[in-house]
Short mmCIF file of C-alpha atoms in Angstrom, two decimals:
data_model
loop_
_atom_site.label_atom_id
_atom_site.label_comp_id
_atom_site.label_asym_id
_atom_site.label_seq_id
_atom_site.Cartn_x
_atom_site.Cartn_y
_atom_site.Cartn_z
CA UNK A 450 29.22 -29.67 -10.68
CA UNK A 451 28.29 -26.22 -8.40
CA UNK A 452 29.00 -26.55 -5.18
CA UNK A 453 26.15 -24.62 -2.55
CA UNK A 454 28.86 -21.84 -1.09
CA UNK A 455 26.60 -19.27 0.24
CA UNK A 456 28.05 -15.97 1.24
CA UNK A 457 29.04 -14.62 4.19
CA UNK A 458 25.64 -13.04 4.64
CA UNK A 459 23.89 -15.97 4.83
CA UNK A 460 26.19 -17.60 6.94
CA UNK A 461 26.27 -15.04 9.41
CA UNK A 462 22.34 -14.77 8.98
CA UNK A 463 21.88 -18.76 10.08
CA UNK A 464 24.33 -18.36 12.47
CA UNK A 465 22.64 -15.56 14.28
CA UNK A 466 19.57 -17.25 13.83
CA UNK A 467 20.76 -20.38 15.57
CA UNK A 468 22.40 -18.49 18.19
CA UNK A 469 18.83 -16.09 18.71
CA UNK A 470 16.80 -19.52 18.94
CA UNK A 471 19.43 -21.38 21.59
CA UNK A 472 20.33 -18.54 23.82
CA UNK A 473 18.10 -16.11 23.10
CA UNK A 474 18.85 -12.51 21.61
CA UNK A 475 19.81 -10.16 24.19
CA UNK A 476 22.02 -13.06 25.30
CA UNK A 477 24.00 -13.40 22.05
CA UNK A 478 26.71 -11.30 21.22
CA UNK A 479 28.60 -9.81 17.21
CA UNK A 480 31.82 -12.11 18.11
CA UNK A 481 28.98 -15.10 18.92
CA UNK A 482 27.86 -14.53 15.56
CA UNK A 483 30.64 -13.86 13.75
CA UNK A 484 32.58 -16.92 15.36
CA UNK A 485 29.92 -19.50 14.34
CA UNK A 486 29.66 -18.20 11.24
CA UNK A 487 33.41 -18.74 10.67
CA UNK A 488 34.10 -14.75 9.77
CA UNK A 489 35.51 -11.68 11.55
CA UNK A 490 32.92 -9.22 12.99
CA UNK A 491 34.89 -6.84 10.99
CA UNK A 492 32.99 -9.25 8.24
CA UNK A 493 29.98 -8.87 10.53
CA UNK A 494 29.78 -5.26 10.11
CA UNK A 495 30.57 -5.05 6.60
CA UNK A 496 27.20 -7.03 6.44
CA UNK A 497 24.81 -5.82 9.02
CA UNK A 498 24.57 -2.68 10.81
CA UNK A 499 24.21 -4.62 14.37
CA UNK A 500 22.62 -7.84 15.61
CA UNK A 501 18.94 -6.67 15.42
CA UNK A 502 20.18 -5.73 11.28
CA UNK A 503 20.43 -9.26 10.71
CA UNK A 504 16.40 -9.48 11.68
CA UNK A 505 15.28 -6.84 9.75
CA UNK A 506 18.00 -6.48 6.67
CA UNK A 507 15.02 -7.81 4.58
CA UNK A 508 12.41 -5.36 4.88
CA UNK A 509 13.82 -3.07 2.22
CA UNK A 510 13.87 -6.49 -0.33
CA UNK A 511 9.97 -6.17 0.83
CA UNK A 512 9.08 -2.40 0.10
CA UNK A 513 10.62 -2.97 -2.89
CA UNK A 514 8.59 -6.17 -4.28
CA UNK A 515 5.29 -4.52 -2.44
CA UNK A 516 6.39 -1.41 -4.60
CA UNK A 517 6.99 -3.43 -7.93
CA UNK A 518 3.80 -5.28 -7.34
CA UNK A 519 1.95 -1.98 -7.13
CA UNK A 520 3.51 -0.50 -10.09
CA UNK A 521 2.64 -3.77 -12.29
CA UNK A 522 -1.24 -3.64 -11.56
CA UNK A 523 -3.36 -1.79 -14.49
CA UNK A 524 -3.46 1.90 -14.26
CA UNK A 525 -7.89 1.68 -14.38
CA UNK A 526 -7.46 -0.91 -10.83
CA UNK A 527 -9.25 -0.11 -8.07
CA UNK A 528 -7.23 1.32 -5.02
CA UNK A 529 -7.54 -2.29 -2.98
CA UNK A 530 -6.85 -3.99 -6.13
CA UNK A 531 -3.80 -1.91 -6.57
CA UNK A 532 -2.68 -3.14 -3.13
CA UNK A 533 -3.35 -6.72 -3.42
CA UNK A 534 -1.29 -7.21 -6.67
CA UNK A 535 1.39 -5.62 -3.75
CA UNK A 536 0.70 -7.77 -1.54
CA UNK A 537 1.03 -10.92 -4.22
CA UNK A 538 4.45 -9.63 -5.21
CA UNK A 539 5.64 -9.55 -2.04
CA UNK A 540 4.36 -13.15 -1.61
CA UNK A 541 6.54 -14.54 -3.47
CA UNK A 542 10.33 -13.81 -1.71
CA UNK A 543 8.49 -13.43 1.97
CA UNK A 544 7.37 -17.27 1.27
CA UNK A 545 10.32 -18.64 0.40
CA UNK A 546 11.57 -19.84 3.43
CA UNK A 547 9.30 -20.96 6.11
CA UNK A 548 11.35 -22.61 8.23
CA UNK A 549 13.28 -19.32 8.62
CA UNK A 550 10.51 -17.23 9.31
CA UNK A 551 8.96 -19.50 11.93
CA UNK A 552 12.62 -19.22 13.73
CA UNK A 553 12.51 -15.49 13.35
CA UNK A 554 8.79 -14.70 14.66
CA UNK A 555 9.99 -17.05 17.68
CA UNK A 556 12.82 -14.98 18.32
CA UNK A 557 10.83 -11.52 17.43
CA UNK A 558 7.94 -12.18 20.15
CA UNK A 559 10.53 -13.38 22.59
CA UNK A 560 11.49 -9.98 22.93
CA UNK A 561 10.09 -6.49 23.33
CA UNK A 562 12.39 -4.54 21.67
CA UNK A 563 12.38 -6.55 18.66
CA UNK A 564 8.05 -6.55 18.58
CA UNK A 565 8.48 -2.80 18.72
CA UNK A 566 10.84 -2.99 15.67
CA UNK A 567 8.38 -4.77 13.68
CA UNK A 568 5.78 -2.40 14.31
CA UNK A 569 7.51 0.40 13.28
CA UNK A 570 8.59 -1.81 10.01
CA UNK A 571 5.25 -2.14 9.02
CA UNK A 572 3.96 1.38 10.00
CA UNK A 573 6.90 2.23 7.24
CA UNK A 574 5.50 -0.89 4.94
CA UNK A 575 1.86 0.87 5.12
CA UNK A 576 3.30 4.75 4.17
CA UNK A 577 5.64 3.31 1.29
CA UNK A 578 1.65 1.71 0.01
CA UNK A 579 0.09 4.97 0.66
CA UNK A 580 2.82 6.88 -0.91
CA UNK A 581 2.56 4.80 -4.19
CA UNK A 582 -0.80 5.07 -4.62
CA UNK A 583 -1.05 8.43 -3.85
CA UNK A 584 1.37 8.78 -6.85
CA UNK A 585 -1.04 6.66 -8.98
CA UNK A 586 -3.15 9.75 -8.44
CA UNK A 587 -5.36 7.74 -5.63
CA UNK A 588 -6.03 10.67 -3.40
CA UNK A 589 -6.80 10.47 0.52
CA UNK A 590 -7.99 9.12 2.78
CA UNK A 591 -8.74 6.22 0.40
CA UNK A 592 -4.96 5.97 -0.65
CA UNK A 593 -4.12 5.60 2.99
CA UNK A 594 -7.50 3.43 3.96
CA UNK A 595 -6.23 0.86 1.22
CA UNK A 596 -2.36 1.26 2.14
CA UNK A 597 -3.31 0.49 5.57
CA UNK A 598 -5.78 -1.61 4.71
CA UNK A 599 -3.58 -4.38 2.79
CA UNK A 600 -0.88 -4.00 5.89
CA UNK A 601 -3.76 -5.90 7.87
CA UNK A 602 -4.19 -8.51 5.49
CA UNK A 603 -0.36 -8.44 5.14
CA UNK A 604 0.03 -8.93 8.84
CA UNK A 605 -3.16 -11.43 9.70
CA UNK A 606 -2.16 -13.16 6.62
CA UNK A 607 1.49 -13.62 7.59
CA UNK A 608 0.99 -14.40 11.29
CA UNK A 609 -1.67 -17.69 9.85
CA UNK A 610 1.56 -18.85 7.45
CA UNK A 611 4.10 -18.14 10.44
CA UNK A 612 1.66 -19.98 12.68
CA UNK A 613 1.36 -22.88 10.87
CA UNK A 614 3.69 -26.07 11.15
CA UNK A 615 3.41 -26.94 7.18
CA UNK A 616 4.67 -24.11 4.28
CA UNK A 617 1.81 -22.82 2.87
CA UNK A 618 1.17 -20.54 -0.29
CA UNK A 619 0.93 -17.45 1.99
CA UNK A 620 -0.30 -15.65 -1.85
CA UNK A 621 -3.12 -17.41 -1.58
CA UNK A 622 -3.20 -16.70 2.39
CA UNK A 623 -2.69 -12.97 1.47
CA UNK A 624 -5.85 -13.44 -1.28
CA UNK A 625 -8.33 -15.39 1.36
CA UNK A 626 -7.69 -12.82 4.17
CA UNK A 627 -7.96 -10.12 1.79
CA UNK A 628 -11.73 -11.76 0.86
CA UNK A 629 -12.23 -12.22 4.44
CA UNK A 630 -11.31 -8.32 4.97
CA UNK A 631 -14.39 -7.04 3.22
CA UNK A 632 -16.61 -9.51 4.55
CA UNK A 633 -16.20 -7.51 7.66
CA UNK A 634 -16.58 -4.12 6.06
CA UNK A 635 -19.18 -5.30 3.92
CA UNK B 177 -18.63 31.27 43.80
CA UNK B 178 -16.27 28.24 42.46
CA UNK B 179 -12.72 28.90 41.89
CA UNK B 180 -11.13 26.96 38.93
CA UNK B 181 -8.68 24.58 40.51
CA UNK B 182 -7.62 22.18 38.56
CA UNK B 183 -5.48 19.26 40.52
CA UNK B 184 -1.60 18.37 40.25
CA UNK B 185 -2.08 16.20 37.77
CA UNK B 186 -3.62 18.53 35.44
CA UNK B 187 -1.45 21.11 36.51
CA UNK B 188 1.68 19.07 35.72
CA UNK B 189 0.06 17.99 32.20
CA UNK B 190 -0.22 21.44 31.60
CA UNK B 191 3.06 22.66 32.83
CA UNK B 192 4.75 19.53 30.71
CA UNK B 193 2.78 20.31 27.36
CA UNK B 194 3.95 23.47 27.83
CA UNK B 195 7.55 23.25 28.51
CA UNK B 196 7.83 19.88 25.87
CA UNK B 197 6.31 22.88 22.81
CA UNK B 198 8.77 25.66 23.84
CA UNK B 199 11.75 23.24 24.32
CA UNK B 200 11.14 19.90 23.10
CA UNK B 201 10.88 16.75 24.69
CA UNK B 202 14.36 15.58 25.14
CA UNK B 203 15.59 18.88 26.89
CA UNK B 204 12.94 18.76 28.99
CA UNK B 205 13.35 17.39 32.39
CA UNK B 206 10.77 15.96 35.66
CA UNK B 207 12.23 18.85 37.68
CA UNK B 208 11.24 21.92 35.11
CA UNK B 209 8.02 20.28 34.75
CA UNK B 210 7.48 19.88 38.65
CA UNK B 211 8.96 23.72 39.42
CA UNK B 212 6.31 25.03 36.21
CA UNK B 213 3.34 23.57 37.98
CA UNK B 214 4.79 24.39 41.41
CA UNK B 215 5.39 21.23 42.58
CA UNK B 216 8.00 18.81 43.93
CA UNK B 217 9.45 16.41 41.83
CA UNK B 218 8.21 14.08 44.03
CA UNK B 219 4.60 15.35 43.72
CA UNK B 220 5.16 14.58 39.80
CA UNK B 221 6.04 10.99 40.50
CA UNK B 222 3.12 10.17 42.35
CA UNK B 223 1.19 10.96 39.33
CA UNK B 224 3.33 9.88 36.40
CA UNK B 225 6.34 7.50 36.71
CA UNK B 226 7.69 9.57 34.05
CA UNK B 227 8.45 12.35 31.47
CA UNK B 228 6.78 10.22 29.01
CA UNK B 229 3.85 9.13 30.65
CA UNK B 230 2.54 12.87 31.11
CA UNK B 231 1.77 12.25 27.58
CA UNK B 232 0.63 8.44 27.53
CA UNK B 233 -1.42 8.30 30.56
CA UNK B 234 -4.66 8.97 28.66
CA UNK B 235 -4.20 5.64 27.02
CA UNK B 236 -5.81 3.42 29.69
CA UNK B 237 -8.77 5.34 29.75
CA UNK B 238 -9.34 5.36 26.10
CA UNK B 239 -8.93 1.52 26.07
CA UNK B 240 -11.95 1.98 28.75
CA UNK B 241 -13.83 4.07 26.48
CA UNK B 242 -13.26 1.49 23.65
CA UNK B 243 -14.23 -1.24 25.53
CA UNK B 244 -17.23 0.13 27.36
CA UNK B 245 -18.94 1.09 23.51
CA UNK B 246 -17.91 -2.49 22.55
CA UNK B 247 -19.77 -3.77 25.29
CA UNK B 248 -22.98 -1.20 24.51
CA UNK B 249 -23.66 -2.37 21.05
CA UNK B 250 -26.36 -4.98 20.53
CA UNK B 251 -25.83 -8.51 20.73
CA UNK B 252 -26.18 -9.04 17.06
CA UNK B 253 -24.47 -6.37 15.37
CA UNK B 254 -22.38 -7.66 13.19
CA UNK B 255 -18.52 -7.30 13.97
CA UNK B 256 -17.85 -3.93 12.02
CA UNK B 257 -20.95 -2.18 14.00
CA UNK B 258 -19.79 -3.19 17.09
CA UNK B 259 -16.05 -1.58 16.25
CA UNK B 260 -17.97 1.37 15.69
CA UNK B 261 -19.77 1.56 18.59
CA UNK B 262 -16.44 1.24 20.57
CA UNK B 263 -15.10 4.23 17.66
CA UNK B 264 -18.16 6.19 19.08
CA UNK B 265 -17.40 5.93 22.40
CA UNK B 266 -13.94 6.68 22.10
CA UNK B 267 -14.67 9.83 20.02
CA UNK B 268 -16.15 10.97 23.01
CA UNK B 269 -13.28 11.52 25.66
CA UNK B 270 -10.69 12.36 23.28
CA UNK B 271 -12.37 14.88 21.38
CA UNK B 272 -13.02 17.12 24.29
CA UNK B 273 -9.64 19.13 23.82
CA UNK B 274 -8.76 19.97 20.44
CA UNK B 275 -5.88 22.57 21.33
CA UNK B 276 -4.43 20.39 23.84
CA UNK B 277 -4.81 17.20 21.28
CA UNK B 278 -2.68 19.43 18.74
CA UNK B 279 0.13 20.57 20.89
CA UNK B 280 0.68 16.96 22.21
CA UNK B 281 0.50 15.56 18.67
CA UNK B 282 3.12 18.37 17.22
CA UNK B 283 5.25 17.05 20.40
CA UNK B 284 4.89 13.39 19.64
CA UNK B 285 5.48 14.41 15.82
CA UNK B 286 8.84 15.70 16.42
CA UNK B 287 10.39 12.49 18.28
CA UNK B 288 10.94 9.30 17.02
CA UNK B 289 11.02 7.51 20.20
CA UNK B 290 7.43 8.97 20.84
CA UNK B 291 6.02 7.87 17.75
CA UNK B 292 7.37 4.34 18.27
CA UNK B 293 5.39 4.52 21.80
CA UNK B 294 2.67 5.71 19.79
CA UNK B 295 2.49 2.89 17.36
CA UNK B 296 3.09 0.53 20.33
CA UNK B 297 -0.18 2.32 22.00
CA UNK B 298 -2.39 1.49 19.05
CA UNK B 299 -1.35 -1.70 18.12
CA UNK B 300 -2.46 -2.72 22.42
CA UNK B 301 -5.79 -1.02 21.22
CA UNK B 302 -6.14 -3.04 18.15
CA UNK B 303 -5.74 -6.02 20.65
CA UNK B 304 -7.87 -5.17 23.29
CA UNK B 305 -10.52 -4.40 20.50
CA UNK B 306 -9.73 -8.08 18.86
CA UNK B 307 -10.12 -9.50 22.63
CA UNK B 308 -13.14 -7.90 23.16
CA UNK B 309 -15.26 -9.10 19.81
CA UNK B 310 -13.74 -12.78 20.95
CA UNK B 311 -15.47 -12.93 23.76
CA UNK B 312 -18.27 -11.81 22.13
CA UNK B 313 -18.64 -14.81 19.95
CA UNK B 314 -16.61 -13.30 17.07
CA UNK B 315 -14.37 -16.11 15.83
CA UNK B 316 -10.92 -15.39 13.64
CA UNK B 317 -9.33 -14.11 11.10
CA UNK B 318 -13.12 -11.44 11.19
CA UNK B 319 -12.14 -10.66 14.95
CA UNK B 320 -9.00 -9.69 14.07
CA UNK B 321 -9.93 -7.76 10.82
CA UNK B 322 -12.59 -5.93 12.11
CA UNK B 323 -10.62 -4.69 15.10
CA UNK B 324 -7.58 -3.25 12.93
CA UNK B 325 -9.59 -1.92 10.73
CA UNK B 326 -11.17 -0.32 13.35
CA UNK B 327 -7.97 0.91 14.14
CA UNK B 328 -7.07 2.52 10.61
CA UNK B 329 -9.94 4.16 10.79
CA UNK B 330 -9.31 5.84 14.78
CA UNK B 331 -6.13 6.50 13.18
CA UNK B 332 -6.77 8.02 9.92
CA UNK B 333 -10.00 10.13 11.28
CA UNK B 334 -7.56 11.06 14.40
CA UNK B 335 -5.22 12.40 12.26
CA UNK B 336 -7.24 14.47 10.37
CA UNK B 337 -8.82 15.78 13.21
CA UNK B 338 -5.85 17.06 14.65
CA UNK B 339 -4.33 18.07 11.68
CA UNK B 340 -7.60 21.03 11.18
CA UNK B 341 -6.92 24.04 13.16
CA UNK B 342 -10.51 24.37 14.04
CA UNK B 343 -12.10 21.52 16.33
CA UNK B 344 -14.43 19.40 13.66
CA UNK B 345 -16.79 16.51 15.99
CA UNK B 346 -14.39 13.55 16.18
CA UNK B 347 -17.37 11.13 16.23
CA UNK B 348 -18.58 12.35 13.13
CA UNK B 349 -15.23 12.38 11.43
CA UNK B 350 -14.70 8.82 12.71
CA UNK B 351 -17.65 7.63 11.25
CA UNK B 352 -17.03 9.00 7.29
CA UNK B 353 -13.53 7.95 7.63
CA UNK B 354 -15.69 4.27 8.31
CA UNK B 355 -17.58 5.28 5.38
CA UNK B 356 -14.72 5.42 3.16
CA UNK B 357 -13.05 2.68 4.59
CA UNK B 358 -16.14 0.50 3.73
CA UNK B 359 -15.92 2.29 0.17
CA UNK B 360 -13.08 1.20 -0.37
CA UNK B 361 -13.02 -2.38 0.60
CA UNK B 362 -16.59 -2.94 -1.48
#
């Protein structure tokens, strides 16, 4: 029989998360974290770069399915379709785990810092897009229209799921707000 | 005859632009600025509360600009329309100074805490844009979508504005970049 022994990671990730939610996260402190989580913050640091790390370690795991995604659609797809087979890759690991991200956007718009973070996460989300189709040969502005195009849907789409008590399948969130995207334009 | 003379807070714009091109933002500080444009220091902070703000201050009344067009298009155009109208508008006041436009964008270029404030700017304009097709009757997710795509394309038209070394009509370039936006969402 396997026992469930997640790392130290994920320990110190639910610990900081608990500690974000109950005292808030200006409030909570490395040795906070790393004492809940039953590690060293020498452990900490082998883990995360600081406290706001622990929030925003994931967005790389992101680029890279929105990346993968992109790369898997057919090389004749249109420049939207292109980015909504991103957007469905990335689907997938960002919908894992709803609980978690309902704790996390709590703790994200509790604090200013943290919003301004996220911004500049997905302003980097939207070039990585741009950048990938523009090496499909897409050329601009329509490579960056589409990038920044699907980081709407990505974001209206994700705030709906985040909003919403019950899980869920923010894919097919990410495909209706997509639809609802060019009703507007039409 | 009339002499040319422009106030302190032009002056101090001026001075700041000036000073923030020849030695970059960070190692510039309120006092140079203030002694360039022959001022106290405490001349400068009744018109900005600081070094940053020389360059941000113009954000209110473009959210003006925005809104007022918002509020000029008819009653039924549909949600897209009216983000144009409020593009139009916009277009307007901020494409009266092409040389000045450049220089401040080559100086928000070159600092990353400046782009972050930048990112921070348009993402407030995306919502007051969103707030303002609300209350016109425009229900969600299309609210939403139609204001940040409206965004995308102040952005992407913006930037290519600036990025021409000859001034090009802003209005006009906003409304291909629309265009294309709309081409590529079909």
């Amino acid at each position: 029989m396997v026992r469930w022994e997640p790392g130290a990671a994920g320990r110190l990730r639910e610990a900081a998360m608990e500690l974000y939610v109950e005292r808030g996260y200006e409030q909570t402190t490395v040795a906070e974290i790393a004492q809940r989580a039953g590690v060293t913050a020498r452990t900490f640091f082998r883990h995360y770069a600081d406290k706001r790390e622990v929030l925003f370690g994931g967005s790389e795991t992101l680029e890279k399915a929105l990346l993968e995604g992109l790369a898997s659609a057919p090389a004749e797809a249109a420049p939207l379709a292109v980015v909504a087979a991103a957007l469905d890759a990335a689907a997938g690991p960002l919908g894992r785990d709803h609980a978690y991200s309902r704790r996390r956007q709590s703790v994200v718009d509790a604090n200013a810092e943290l919003r301004e973070r996220e911004l500049i996460k997905m302003a980097r989300l939207g070039a990585a897009l741009a950048g990938g189709l523009r090496r499909r040969g897409v050329p601009d502005p329509a490579a960056t229209l589409a990038a920044e195009a699907g980081i709407v849907v990505f974001r209206v789409a994700f705030h709906r799921w985040v909003e919403a008590p019950e899980p869920a399948d923010l894919g097919r969130l990410m495909r209706e707000t997509l639809t609802s995207l060019r009703a507007v334009t039409a």
